[in-house]
Coordinates of C-alpha atoms and ligand atoms in Angstrom, one line a residue:
X62 CA 0.0 0.0 0.0
X63 CA 1.1 3.5 -0.6
X64 CA 1.0 4.9 2.9
X65 CA 0.4 8.5 3.5
X66 CA -0.2 8.9 7.2
X67 CA -0.6 12.7 7.5
X68 CA -3.2 13.1 10.1
X69 CA -0.7 11.9 12.7
X70 CA 1.5 15.0 11.9
X71 CA -1.2 17.4 12.9
X72 CA -1.4 19.1 16.3
X73 CA -1.6 16.3 18.9
X74 CA -4.6 17.9 20.6
X75 CA -6.6 16.6 17.6
X76 CA -6.2 12.9 18.4
X77 CA -5.0 10.3 20.8
X78 CA -2.4 7.8 19.5
X79 CA -3.1 4.3 20.7
X80 CA -3.3 0.7 19.5
X81 CA -6.5 -1.3 19.2
X82 CA -7.6 -3.6 22.1
X83 CA -7.6 -7.1 20.6
X84 CA -10.9 -9.0 20.3
X85 CA -10.8 -12.6 21.5
X86 CA -10.5 -15.3 18.8
X87 CA -11.4 -13.2 15.8
X88 CA -12.8 -15.1 12.8
X89 CA -13.4 -14.0 9.2
X90 CA -16.9 -12.7 8.4
X91 CA -16.3 -11.4 4.9
X92 CA -13.4 -9.9 2.9
X93 CA -13.9 -7.4 0.1
X94 CA -11.4 -8.3 -2.6
X95 CA -12.4 -5.3 -4.7
X96 CA -11.6 -2.8 -2.0
X97 CA -8.4 -4.7 -1.2
X98 CA -7.3 -4.2 -4.8
X99 CA -8.4 -0.6 -4.9
X100 CA -6.3 0.4 -2.0
X101 CA -3.3 -1.9 -2.7
X102 CA -3.9 -4.2 0.3
X103 CA -3.9 -7.2 -1.9
X104 CA -0.3 -6.6 -3.1
X105 CA 1.1 -7.0 0.4
X106 CA 1.4 -10.7 1.4
X107 CA 1.6 -9.9 5.1
X108 CA -1.6 -7.9 5.1
X109 CA -3.4 -10.6 3.0
X110 CA -2.4 -13.5 5.2
X111 CA -3.1 -11.7 8.5
X112 CA -6.1 -9.6 7.7
X113 CA -8.3 -11.3 10.3
X114 CA -5.7 -10.6 13.1
X115 CA -5.4 -7.1 11.9
X116 CA -9.1 -6.4 11.8
X117 CA -9.4 -8.3 15.1
X118 CA -6.9 -5.8 16.7
X119 CA -4.4 -8.6 17.4
X120 CA -1.7 -7.5 15.1
X121 CA -0.8 -3.9 14.1
X122 CA 1.4 -3.8 10.9
X123 CA 4.5 -1.6 11.3
X124 CA 3.4 1.1 9.0
X125 CA 0.0 1.6 10.7
X126 CA -0.1 4.6 13.1
X127 CA -3.4 4.1 14.9
X128 CA -5.1 7.1 16.5
X129 CA -8.5 8.1 17.8
X130 CA -9.8 11.4 16.4
X131 CA -11.4 14.1 18.5
X132 CA -14.5 15.7 17.1
X133 CA -17.8 17.2 18.3
X134 CA -21.2 17.6 16.9
X135 CA -24.9 18.5 17.0
X136 CA -27.0 15.4 17.6
X137 CA -30.7 15.6 16.8
X138 CA -30.4 19.3 16.6
X139 CA -28.7 19.8 20.0
X140 CA -25.1 20.7 20.7
X141 CA -23.5 17.5 22.1
X142 CA -20.1 18.8 22.9
X143 CA -17.0 16.6 22.5
X144 CA -17.6 13.2 20.9
X145 CA -14.7 11.7 19.0
X146 CA -13.8 8.1 18.0
X147 CA -15.2 6.3 20.9
X148 CA -14.9 2.9 19.4
X149 CA -12.8 3.3 16.3
X150 CA -9.3 4.2 15.2
X151 CA -7.8 5.7 12.1
X152 CA -5.1 3.1 11.5
X153 CA -3.6 4.2 8.2
X154 CA -4.0 6.6 5.3
X155 CA -3.1 5.5 1.8
X156 CA -3.3 6.5 -1.8
X157 CA -5.5 4.2 -3.9
X158 CA -5.1 3.0 -7.5
X159 CA -6.6 6.3 -8.7
X160 CA -4.2 8.3 -6.5
X161 CA -7.1 9.3 -4.3
X162 CA -6.6 9.4 -0.5
X163 CA -8.3 6.7 1.5
X164 CA -8.5 6.2 5.2
X165 CA -8.4 2.8 6.9
X166 CA -10.4 3.0 10.1
X167 CA -10.9 0.1 12.4
X168 CA -14.4 0.2 13.9
X169 CA -15.1 -1.7 17.1
X170 CA -11.5 -1.6 18.3
X171 CA -12.0 -0.9 22.0
X172 CA -12.0 2.0 24.5
X173 CA -10.4 5.4 23.7
X174 CA -10.4 8.6 25.6
X175 CA -13.5 9.5 23.7
X176 CA -15.6 6.5 24.6
X177 CA -17.7 8.4 27.2
X178 CA -20.2 5.8 28.6
X179 CA -19.6 3.3 25.8
X180 CA -17.6 0.1 25.8
X181 CA -15.6 0.8 22.6
X182 CA -17.1 -2.1 20.8
X183 CA -19.4 -2.9 17.9
X184 CA -21.8 -5.8 17.7
X185 CA -22.1 -8.3 14.8
X186 CA -25.5 -7.1 13.6
X187 CA -24.5 -3.5 13.1
X188 CA -21.2 -4.4 11.6
X189 CA -22.9 -6.6 9.0
X190 CA -25.4 -3.8 8.2
X191 CA -22.6 -1.3 7.8
X192 CA -20.5 -3.7 5.7
X193 CA -23.3 -4.5 3.3
X194 CA -24.6 -1.0 3.1
X195 CA -21.3 0.7 2.3
X196 CA -20.9 -2.0 -0.5
X197 CA -24.5 -1.5 -1.7
X198 CA -24.2 2.3 -2.0
X199 CA -20.8 2.1 -3.6
X200 CA -22.0 -0.3 -6.3
X201 CA -25.1 1.8 -6.8
X202 CA -22.7 4.7 -7.7
X203 CA -23.4 6.8 -4.6
X204 CA -20.4 8.3 -2.8
X205 CA -19.9 6.2 0.3
X206 CA -17.5 4.7 2.7
X207 CA -17.0 1.0 2.1
X208 CA -15.1 -1.7 4.0
X209 CA -12.2 -4.1 3.5
X210 CA -13.8 -6.8 5.6
X211 CA -15.1 -7.7 9.0
X212 CA -14.5 -10.2 11.8
X213 CA -16.6 -11.7 14.6
X214 CA -15.2 -12.8 17.9
X215 CA -15.7 -14.4 21.3
X216 CA -15.6 -11.0 23.1
X217 CA -19.0 -10.6 24.7
X218 CA -20.7 -7.2 24.3
X219 CA -23.7 -6.1 26.3
X220 CA -26.5 -4.3 24.5
X221 CA -30.2 -5.1 25.2
X222 CA -28.9 -8.6 25.3
X223 CA -25.4 -10.2 25.2
X224 CA -24.0 -10.2 21.7
X225 CA -20.7 -11.0 19.9
X226 CA -18.1 -8.3 19.5
X227 CA -17.2 -7.6 15.9
X228 CA -15.0 -5.2 14.0
X229 CA -14.9 -3.7 10.6
X230 CA -12.1 -2.1 8.6
X231 CA -13.8 0.8 7.1
X232 CA -12.4 2.5 4.1
X233 CA -13.5 6.1 3.3
X234 CA -12.0 8.9 1.3
X235 CA -12.0 10.9 4.6
X236 CA -13.0 10.5 8.2
X237 CA -13.1 14.3 8.8
X238 CA -16.7 15.1 9.8
X239 CA -18.4 18.5 9.9
X240 CA -18.0 18.0 13.7
X241 CA -14.2 18.2 13.5
X242 CA -14.6 21.9 12.9
X243 CA -17.1 22.3 15.7
X244 CA -14.6 20.6 18.1
X245 CA -11.9 23.0 17.0
X246 CA -14.1 26.0 17.4
X247 CA -14.9 25.0 21.0
X248 CA -11.8 23.5 22.2
X249 CA -8.8 24.6 20.1
X250 CA -9.7 27.6 18.0
X251 CA -6.1 28.4 17.3
X252 CA -6.0 25.2 15.1
X253 CA -8.5 26.4 12.6
X254 CA -6.0 27.8 10.1
X255 CA -3.8 24.7 10.1
X256 CA -6.7 22.3 9.9
X257 CA -8.4 24.2 7.1
X258 CA -5.2 24.1 5.1
X259 CA -5.0 20.4 5.8
X260 CA -8.5 19.8 4.5
X261 CA -7.9 21.8 1.4
X262 CA -4.5 20.3 0.6
X263 CA -5.6 16.8 1.2
X264 CA -9.1 16.7 -0.2
X265 CA -9.7 19.9 -2.2
X266 CA -6.4 20.8 -3.7
X267 CA -8.1 22.2 -6.8
X268 CA -9.4 25.0 -4.5
X269 CA -5.9 26.4 -4.4
X270 CA -6.4 27.6 -8.0
X271 CA -9.1 29.9 -6.9
X272 CA -8.6 33.5 -5.7
X273 CA -10.2 32.6 -2.4
X274 CA -9.3 29.0 -1.7
X275 CA -11.2 28.7 1.6
X276 CA -14.4 29.9 0.0
X277 CA -14.0 27.7 -3.0
X278 CA -13.4 24.7 -0.7
X279 CA -16.5 25.5 1.4
X280 CA -18.7 25.9 -1.6
X281 CA -17.5 22.6 -3.0
X282 CA -18.3 20.9 0.3
X283 CA -21.8 22.4 0.1
X284 CA -22.3 21.2 -3.5
X285 CA -21.0 17.7 -2.8
X286 CA -23.3 17.4 0.2
X287 CA -26.3 18.5 -1.8
X288 CA -25.5 16.0 -4.6
X289 CA -25.0 13.2 -2.2
X290 CA -28.3 13.8 -0.5
X291 CA -30.0 14.0 -4.0
X292 CA -28.5 10.6 -4.7
X293 CA -30.0 9.3 -1.5
X294 CA -33.4 10.6 -2.3
X295 CA -33.3 9.2 -5.8
X296 CA -32.4 5.7 -4.6
X297 CA -34.7 5.8 -1.6
X298 CA -32.0 5.8 1.0
X299 CA -32.6 7.2 4.5
X300 CA -29.4 7.7 6.5
X301 CA -31.3 7.8 9.8
X302 CA -29.0 9.8 11.9
X303 CA -27.7 12.8 10.1
X304 CA -26.0 14.5 13.0
X305 CA -23.1 16.8 12.2
X306 CA -20.7 14.2 13.5
X307 CA -21.9 11.8 10.9
X308 CA -21.5 14.0 7.8
X309 CA -18.2 13.8 6.0
X310 CA -16.5 16.9 4.6
X311 CA -16.1 15.1 1.3
X312 CA -19.8 14.5 0.6
X313 CA -19.5 10.8 1.0
X314 CA -22.0 8.7 3.0
X315 CA -20.5 7.9 6.4
X316 CA -21.6 6.2 9.6
X317 CA -24.2 3.6 9.0
X318 CA -26.5 3.0 12.0
X319 CA -30.3 3.1 11.7
X320 CA -30.3 3.6 7.9
X321 CA -32.8 2.0 5.6
X322 CA -33.8 1.7 1.9
X323 CA -37.3 2.8 1.2
X324 CA -39.7 0.0 0.5
X325 CA -43.4 1.0 0.4
X326 CA -43.2 4.7 -0.6
X327 CA -43.9 7.1 2.2
X328 CA -42.0 10.3 2.2
X329 CA -42.6 10.7 6.0
X330 CA -40.9 7.3 6.6
X331 CA -38.6 7.1 9.6
X332 CA -36.4 4.0 9.7
X333 CA -34.7 5.0 13.0
X334 CA -36.8 3.9 16.0
X335 CA -34.9 6.2 18.3
X336 CA -35.9 9.3 16.2
X337 CA -39.1 10.1 18.2
X338 CA -39.6 13.6 16.6
X339 CA -39.1 12.4 13.0
X340 CA -36.2 14.8 12.5
X341 CA -34.5 12.4 10.1
X342 CA -37.4 11.2 7.9
X343 CA -36.7 10.5 4.3
X344 CA -38.3 13.7 3.2
X345 CA -36.4 15.9 5.7
X346 CA -33.0 14.8 4.6
X347 CA -32.4 17.7 2.1
X348 CA -33.4 20.3 4.7
X349 CA -31.3 18.7 7.4
X350 CA -28.3 18.7 5.1
X351 CA -28.8 22.5 4.8
X352 CA -29.3 22.8 8.5
X353 CA -26.0 21.0 9.2
X354 CA -24.0 23.2 6.8
X355 CA -25.6 26.3 8.2
X356 CA -24.4 25.4 11.6
X357 CA -21.0 24.5 10.3
X358 CA -20.0 27.4 8.0
X359 CA -20.0 30.3 10.5
X360 CA -17.0 28.8 12.3
X361 CA -14.9 29.8 9.3
X362 CA -15.6 33.5 10.0
X363 CA -12.7 33.3 12.4
X364 CA -10.4 33.1 9.4
X365 CA -9.1 36.3 8.0
X366 CA -11.1 37.7 5.0
X367 CA -14.0 35.3 5.5
X368 CA -17.2 37.3 6.0
X369 CA -20.7 36.3 6.9
X370 CA -21.8 37.4 3.4
X371 CA -19.2 35.3 1.7
X372 CA -20.3 32.3 3.7
X373 CA -23.9 32.9 2.7
X374 CA -22.8 32.9 -0.9
X375 CA -21.2 29.5 -0.3
X376 CA -24.4 28.1 1.1
X377 CA -26.7 29.7 -1.4
X378 CA -26.1 27.1 -4.2
X379 CA -27.2 24.3 -1.9
X380 CA -30.8 24.2 -2.9
X381 CA -30.3 24.8 -6.6
X382 CA -27.6 22.1 -6.7
X383 CA -29.9 19.6 -4.9
X384 CA -32.9 20.4 -7.1
X385 CA -30.9 20.2 -10.3
X386 CA -29.4 16.9 -9.4
X387 CA -32.6 15.4 -8.0
X388 CA -34.9 16.5 -10.8
X389 CA -32.5 15.5 -13.5
X390 CA -32.1 12.1 -11.8
X391 CA -35.8 11.7 -11.3
X392 CA -36.4 12.3 -15.0
X393 CA -33.6 9.8 -15.9
X394 CA -35.3 7.2 -13.6
X395 CA -38.2 7.5 -16.0
X396 CA -36.0 7.6 -19.1
X397 CA -37.2 11.1 -19.9
X398 CA -35.4 14.3 -20.7
X399 CA -35.1 16.9 -17.9
X400 CA -38.0 19.2 -18.7
X401 CA -41.1 20.5 -17.0
X402 CA -43.5 17.9 -18.6
X403 CA -41.3 15.1 -17.5
X404 CA -41.3 16.4 -13.9
X405 CA -45.1 16.7 -13.9
X406 CA -45.3 13.1 -14.9
X407 CA -42.7 12.1 -12.3
X408 CA -44.4 13.8 -9.5
X409 CA -47.8 12.3 -10.5
X410 CA -46.0 8.9 -10.5
X411 CA -44.6 9.5 -7.0
X412 CA -48.1 10.4 -5.8
X413 CA -49.4 7.1 -7.2
X414 CA -46.7 5.2 -5.3
X415 CA -47.5 7.1 -2.1
X416 CA -51.3 6.8 -2.3
X417 CA -51.0 3.1 -2.8
X418 CA -48.0 2.3 -0.7
X419 CA -46.2 0.7 -3.6
X420 CA -42.6 -0.5 -3.4
X421 CA -40.3 2.3 -4.5
X422 CA -37.5 0.1 -6.0
X423 CA -39.8 -2.4 -7.8
X424 CA -42.2 0.2 -9.1
X425 CA -39.6 2.2 -11.0
X426 CA -38.0 -1.0 -12.3
X427 CA -41.5 -2.3 -13.4
X428 CA -41.6 0.5 -16.0
X429 CA -39.4 -1.6 -18.2
X430 CA -42.1 -4.2 -18.2
X431 CA -44.5 -1.5 -19.6
X432 CA -42.3 0.0 -22.3
X433 CA -40.2 -3.0 -23.4
X434 CA -42.0 -6.1 -22.2
X435 CA -40.5 -8.6 -24.7
X436 CA -37.0 -8.3 -23.3
X437 CA -37.9 -7.9 -19.7
X438 CA -39.6 -10.9 -18.2
X439 CA -38.5 -10.1 -14.6
X440 CA -39.9 -6.5 -14.9
X441 CA -43.1 -7.8 -16.5
X442 CA -43.6 -9.8 -13.4
X443 CA -43.0 -6.7 -11.3
X444 CA -45.6 -4.8 -13.3
X445 CA -48.1 -7.6 -12.8
X446 CA -47.6 -7.5 -9.1
X447 CA -47.9 -3.7 -9.1
X448 CA -51.2 -3.6 -11.0
X449 CA -52.5 -6.5 -8.9
X450 CA -51.9 -4.5 -5.7
X451 CA -53.8 -1.5 -6.9
X452 CA -57.4 -1.1 -5.8
X453 CA -59.9 -0.5 -8.7
X454 CA -60.1 3.3 -8.4
X455 CA -56.3 3.5 -8.4
X456 CA -56.1 1.1 -11.4
X457 CA -57.8 3.8 -13.5
X458 CA -55.3 6.4 -12.2
X459 CA -52.5 4.0 -13.2
X460 CA -54.0 3.4 -16.7
X461 CA -54.3 7.2 -17.3
X462 CA -50.8 7.8 -16.0
X463 CA -49.2 4.9 -18.0
X464 CA -50.9 6.1 -21.2
X465 CA -49.4 9.6 -20.7
X466 CA -46.1 8.0 -20.0
X467 CA -46.0 5.7 -23.0
X468 CA -46.9 8.7 -25.2
X469 CA -43.8 10.6 -23.9
X470 CA -41.6 7.6 -24.4
X471 CA -42.8 7.1 -28.0
X472 CA -41.2 10.4 -29.0
X473 CA -37.8 9.2 -27.8
X474 CA -35.3 6.5 -28.7
X475 CA -36.5 3.4 -26.9
X476 CA -33.0 2.1 -26.6
X477 CA -31.9 5.2 -24.7
X478 CA -35.0 5.2 -22.5
X479 CA -34.4 1.5 -21.6
X480 CA -30.8 2.2 -20.9
X481 CA -31.6 5.1 -18.6
X482 CA -34.1 3.2 -16.7
X483 CA -31.9 0.2 -16.4
X484 CA -28.9 2.1 -15.1
X485 CA -30.7 4.3 -12.6
X486 CA -33.3 1.9 -11.1
X487 CA -31.7 -1.0 -9.2
X488 CA -33.3 -4.4 -9.1
X489 CA -31.8 -5.0 -5.6
X490 CA -31.3 -2.7 -2.6
X491 CA -30.4 -3.8 0.9
X492 CA -33.9 -4.2 2.4
X493 CA -33.9 -4.4 6.2
X494 CA -35.3 -7.9 5.9
X495 CA -32.5 -9.0 3.7
X496 CA -29.8 -7.7 6.1
X497 CA -31.7 -9.3 9.0
X498 CA -31.7 -12.8 7.4
X499 CA -27.9 -12.5 6.8
X500 CA -27.5 -11.4 10.5
X501 CA -29.6 -14.2 11.9
X502 CA -27.5 -16.8 10.0
X503 CA -24.2 -15.0 10.9
X504 CA -25.1 -15.1 14.6
X505 CA -25.3 -18.9 14.2
X506 CA -21.8 -18.8 12.6
X507 CA -23.0 -19.0 9.0
X508 CA -21.7 -16.3 6.7
X509 CA -22.9 -17.7 3.4
X510 CA -25.9 -15.3 3.3
X511 CA -23.6 -12.3 3.8
X512 CA -21.5 -13.6 0.9
X513 CA -24.5 -14.1 -1.3
X514 CA -25.8 -10.6 -0.6
X515 CA -22.4 -9.2 -1.2
X516 CA -22.5 -10.8 -4.7
X517 CA -26.1 -9.7 -5.4
X518 CA -25.4 -6.1 -4.4
X519 CA -22.2 -6.0 -6.4
X520 CA -24.4 -5.7 -9.5
X521 CA -27.5 -4.1 -8.2
X522 CA -28.8 -3.0 -11.7
X523 CA -28.8 -6.6 -13.1
X524 CA -31.4 -9.3 -12.6
X525 CA -29.5 -12.2 -11.1
X526 CA -29.9 -16.0 -10.8
X527 CA -28.6 -15.9 -7.2
X528 CA -31.5 -13.8 -6.1
X529 CA -34.5 -15.3 -4.3
X530 CA -38.0 -13.7 -4.4
X531 CA -37.4 -12.5 -0.8
X532 CA -34.7 -10.2 -2.1
X533 CA -37.4 -8.1 -3.9
X534 CA -40.4 -8.6 -1.7
X535 CA -41.5 -5.6 0.4
X536 CA -43.3 -6.0 3.7
X537 CA -47.1 -6.2 3.5
X538 CA -48.6 -2.7 3.3
X539 CA -49.1 -1.3 6.8
X540 CA -47.1 -4.2 8.4
X541 CA -45.4 -3.2 11.6
X542 CA -42.0 -1.8 10.8
X543 CA -38.9 -3.8 11.8
X544 CA -37.3 -2.0 14.8
X545 CA -34.0 -0.4 13.8
X546 CA -32.4 1.8 16.5
X547 CA -29.2 3.6 17.2
X548 CA -28.1 0.8 19.5
X549 CA -25.1 -0.8 17.8
Ligands
LIG234 P1 -22.8 7.1 16.3 O1 -24.2 7.3 16.8 O2 -22.4 5.7 16.0 O3 -22.5 8.0 15.2 O4 -21.8 7.5 17.5 C1 -21.9 8.8 18.2 C2 -20.7 8.9 19.1 O5 -20.8 7.9 20.1 C3 -19.3 8.7 18.5 O6 -18.5 9.6 19.2 C4 -19.0 7.3 18.7 O7 -17.6 7.0 18.8 C5 -19.6 7.1 20.1 N1 -20.0 5.7 20.4 C6 -21.0 5.0 19.8 N2 -21.1 3.7 20.3 C7 -20.0 3.6 21.1 C8 -19.5 2.5 21.9 N3 -20.1 1.3 22.0 N4 -18.5 2.8 22.7 C9 -17.9 4.0 22.7 N5 -18.3 5.0 22.0 C10 -19.4 4.8 21.2
LIG235 MG1 -21.0 8.6 14.2

């Protein structure tokens, strides 16, 4: 691997250097060969043969320089003060095959000075959810952390019940969160200049070409965040806990806890059982992204030449960037050009899904069964299920809508329409029930289902033989929701 451990050269107040605390008897859960190749891990024999010991915290390769980062944050809208890596360590920084920086971060690695009341550990179920979700989003084409692999162990961990301790080697382009700046502002304001330079030089070097590099950097963070959230909305992903300590400065999805993929379409859906006020519903995500950035940006006013007005100008493009990306993406999901008539059609379509609690993923994909039925047997079946589920009044609404839709499509190249639909509407997303089946088996020591889901989600836009009907079956309408909480 091409090591580039630079965080460890920053001011020591920003982190605490320490090794991981080993898990007992770590055993392989799954290994991501694609990530291993991307970061150069697979070229190092020692790393390859000892990956389980490394992820289990039993062996620290000589070039690793593990440290826990300090950060702070706003949680559920409230200032939470100092947080930091309470159960994870940044173990190494590398350059990947594309010369992009990647952090290796061991999650579940034991106590640190930032553990507060926690035990420093992660349990198997949350580790599997994070492992599969990072992979799923990455393969869907959404900026996200991913992971090299995970292990399970004999270390007992107490949650609502006793569970097995596990650990995951997370790989992300950065582990700097919005909350890092909130920590600096509160606890070490003299570091703001140095840290801002570090963020720009490491992650946004192109901003140096601008007349005002700090403002160029901040505006790019705003735009990337807006685009990431638009991607979430389009795919039906709800992060579940968009606190400022869980948002990366690179606009990559980070920190998977009570996330979920939308099944039966309901914009007010909350996957997170701990979110009693509904702050992080699916439909609130764009506004919360804005809220987080709005809390974050004013800290930069301490820098010379950065005014309140200039910061407002950085934030201003958020909404337009989100809208442009979302609306364009929504039109593409229907295979239509980005224009007002397509949007009207798209919003009517979403209303139909919402009114009838139709499955978000399957319904979009079913459109192939409508416009190109001969080549799309799987999607024909989805369409049959969709129309079967509609009550008779809604059936007429569907017929009217589909007639309008087909008319639009007829004016276009069918090949292009099919291609757009196929490449923007997955066949498979990580439904809670799918993750849960893999977890139940893994808790019995069986990891084949994790491996199967890994394969399935590696090509989410392709109909696959290894799929079962359960992989594309939503829960019954109005079925009680599976409880997914912050406990992990
Ligand atoms: P999260 O909700 O996972 O984003 O975590 C919020 C904060 O709590 C972070 O500072 C975590 O490091 C910390 N934390 C979460 N779980 C634990 C744990 N089991 N032990 C120590 N710290 C934890
Ligand atoms: Mg977090």
